Coordinates of N, CA and C in Angstrom, one line a residue:
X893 N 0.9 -1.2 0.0 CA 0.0 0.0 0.0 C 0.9 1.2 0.0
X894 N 0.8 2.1 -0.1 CA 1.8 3.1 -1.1 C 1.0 4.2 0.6
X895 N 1.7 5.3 0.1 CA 1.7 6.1 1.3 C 0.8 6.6 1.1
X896 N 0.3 7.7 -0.1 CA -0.7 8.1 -0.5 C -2.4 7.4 0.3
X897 N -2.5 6.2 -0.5 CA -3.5 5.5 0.2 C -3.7 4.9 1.1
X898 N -2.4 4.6 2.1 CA -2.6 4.7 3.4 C -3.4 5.8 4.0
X899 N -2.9 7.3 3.7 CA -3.0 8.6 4.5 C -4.6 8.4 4.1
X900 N -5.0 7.9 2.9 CA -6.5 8.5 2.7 C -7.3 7.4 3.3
X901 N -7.1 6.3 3.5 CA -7.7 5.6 4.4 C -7.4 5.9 5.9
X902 N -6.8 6.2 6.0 CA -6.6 6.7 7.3 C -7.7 8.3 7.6
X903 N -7.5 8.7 6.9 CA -8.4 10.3 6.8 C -9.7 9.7 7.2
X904 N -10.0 9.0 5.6 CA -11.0 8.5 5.9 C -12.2 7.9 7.1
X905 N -11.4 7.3 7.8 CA -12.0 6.8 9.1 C -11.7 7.8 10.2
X906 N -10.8 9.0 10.2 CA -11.4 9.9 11.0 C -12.2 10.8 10.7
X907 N -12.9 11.2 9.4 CA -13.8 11.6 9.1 C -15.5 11.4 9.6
X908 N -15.9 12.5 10.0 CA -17.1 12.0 10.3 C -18.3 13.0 9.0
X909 N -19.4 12.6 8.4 CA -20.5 13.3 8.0 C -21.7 13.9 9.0
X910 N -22.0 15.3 8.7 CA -22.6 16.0 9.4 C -23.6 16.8 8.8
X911 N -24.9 16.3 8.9 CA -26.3 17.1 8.6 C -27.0 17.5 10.3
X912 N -26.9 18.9 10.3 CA -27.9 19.2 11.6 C -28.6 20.5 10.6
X913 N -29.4 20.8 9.9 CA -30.4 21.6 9.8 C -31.5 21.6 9.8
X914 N -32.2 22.4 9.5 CA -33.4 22.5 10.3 C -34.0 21.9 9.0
X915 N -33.9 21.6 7.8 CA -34.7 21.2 6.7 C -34.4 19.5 6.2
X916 N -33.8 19.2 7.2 CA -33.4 17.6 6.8 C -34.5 17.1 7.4
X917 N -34.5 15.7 6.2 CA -35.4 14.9 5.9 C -35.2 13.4 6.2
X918 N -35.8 12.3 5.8 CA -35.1 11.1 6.3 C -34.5 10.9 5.2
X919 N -35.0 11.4 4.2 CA -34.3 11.0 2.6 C -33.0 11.4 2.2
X920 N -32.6 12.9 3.4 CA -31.4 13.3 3.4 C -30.2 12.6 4.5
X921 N -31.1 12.2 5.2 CA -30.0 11.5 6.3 C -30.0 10.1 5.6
X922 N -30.8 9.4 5.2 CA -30.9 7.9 4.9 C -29.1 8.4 3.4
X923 N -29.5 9.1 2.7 CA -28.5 9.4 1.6 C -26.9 9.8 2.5
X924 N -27.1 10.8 3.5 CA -25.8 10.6 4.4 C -25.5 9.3 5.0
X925 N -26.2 8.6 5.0 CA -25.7 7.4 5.7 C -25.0 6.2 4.5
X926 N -25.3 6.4 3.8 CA -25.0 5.9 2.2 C -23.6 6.1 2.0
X927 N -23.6 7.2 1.9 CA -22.1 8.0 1.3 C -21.2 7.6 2.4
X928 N -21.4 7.7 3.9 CA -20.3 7.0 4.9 C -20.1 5.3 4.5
X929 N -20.8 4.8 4.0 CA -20.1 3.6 3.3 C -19.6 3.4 2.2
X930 N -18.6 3.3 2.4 CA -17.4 3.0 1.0 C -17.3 1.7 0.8
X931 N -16.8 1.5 -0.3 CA -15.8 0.3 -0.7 C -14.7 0.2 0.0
X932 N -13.9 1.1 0.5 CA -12.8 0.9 1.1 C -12.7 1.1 2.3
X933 N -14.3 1.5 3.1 CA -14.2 1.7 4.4 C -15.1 2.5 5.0
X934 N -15.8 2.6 6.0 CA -16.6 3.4 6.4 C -15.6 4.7 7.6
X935 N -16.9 5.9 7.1 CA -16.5 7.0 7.9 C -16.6 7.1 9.6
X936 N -16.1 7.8 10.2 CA -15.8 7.1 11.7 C -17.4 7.6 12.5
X937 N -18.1 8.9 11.8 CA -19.4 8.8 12.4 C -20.5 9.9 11.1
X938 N -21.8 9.4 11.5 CA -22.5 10.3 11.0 C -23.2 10.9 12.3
X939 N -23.4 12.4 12.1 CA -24.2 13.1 12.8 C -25.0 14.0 12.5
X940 N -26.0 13.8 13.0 CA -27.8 13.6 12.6 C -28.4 14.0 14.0
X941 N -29.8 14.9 14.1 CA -30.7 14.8 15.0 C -30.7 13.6 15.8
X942 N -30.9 13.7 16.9 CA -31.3 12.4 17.6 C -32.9 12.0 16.8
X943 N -33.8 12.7 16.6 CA -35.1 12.5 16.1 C -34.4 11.1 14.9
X944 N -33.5 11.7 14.5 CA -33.1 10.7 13.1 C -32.2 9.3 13.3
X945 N -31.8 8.9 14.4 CA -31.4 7.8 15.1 C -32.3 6.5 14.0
X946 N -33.1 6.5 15.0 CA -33.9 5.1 14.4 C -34.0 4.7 12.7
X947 N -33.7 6.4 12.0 CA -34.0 5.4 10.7 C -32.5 5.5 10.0
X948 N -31.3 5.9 10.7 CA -29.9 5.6 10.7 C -29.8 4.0 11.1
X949 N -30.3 4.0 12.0 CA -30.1 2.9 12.7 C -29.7 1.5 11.9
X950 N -31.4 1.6 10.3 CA -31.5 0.8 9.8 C -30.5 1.1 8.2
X951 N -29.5 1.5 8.3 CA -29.0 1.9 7.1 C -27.5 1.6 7.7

């Protein structure tokens, strides 16, 4: 594994995705919860309303 793609795997998993506005929907959190799953690795958190837990939960 070459350095490059170490560091971005590495990035990667300290990254976290973050929707807190006031106009999010489930369709926009269910879509952030998507994008934290890679092929090469998931992001280290999504953050979301607590309201929006349960339907993270299932994604």
């Amino acid at each position: 594994m070459t350095d490059l793609k170490a560091s971005s795997l590495r990035a990667l998993k300290l990254m976290d995705l973050t929707t807190l506005n006031d106009d999010d929907t489930n369709e926009k959190v269910i879509a952030l919860c998507h994008q934290a799953k890679t092929p090469v690795g998931n992001t280290a958190a999504v953050c979301i309303y607590p309201r929006f837990i349960p339907i993270a939960r299932k994604r």
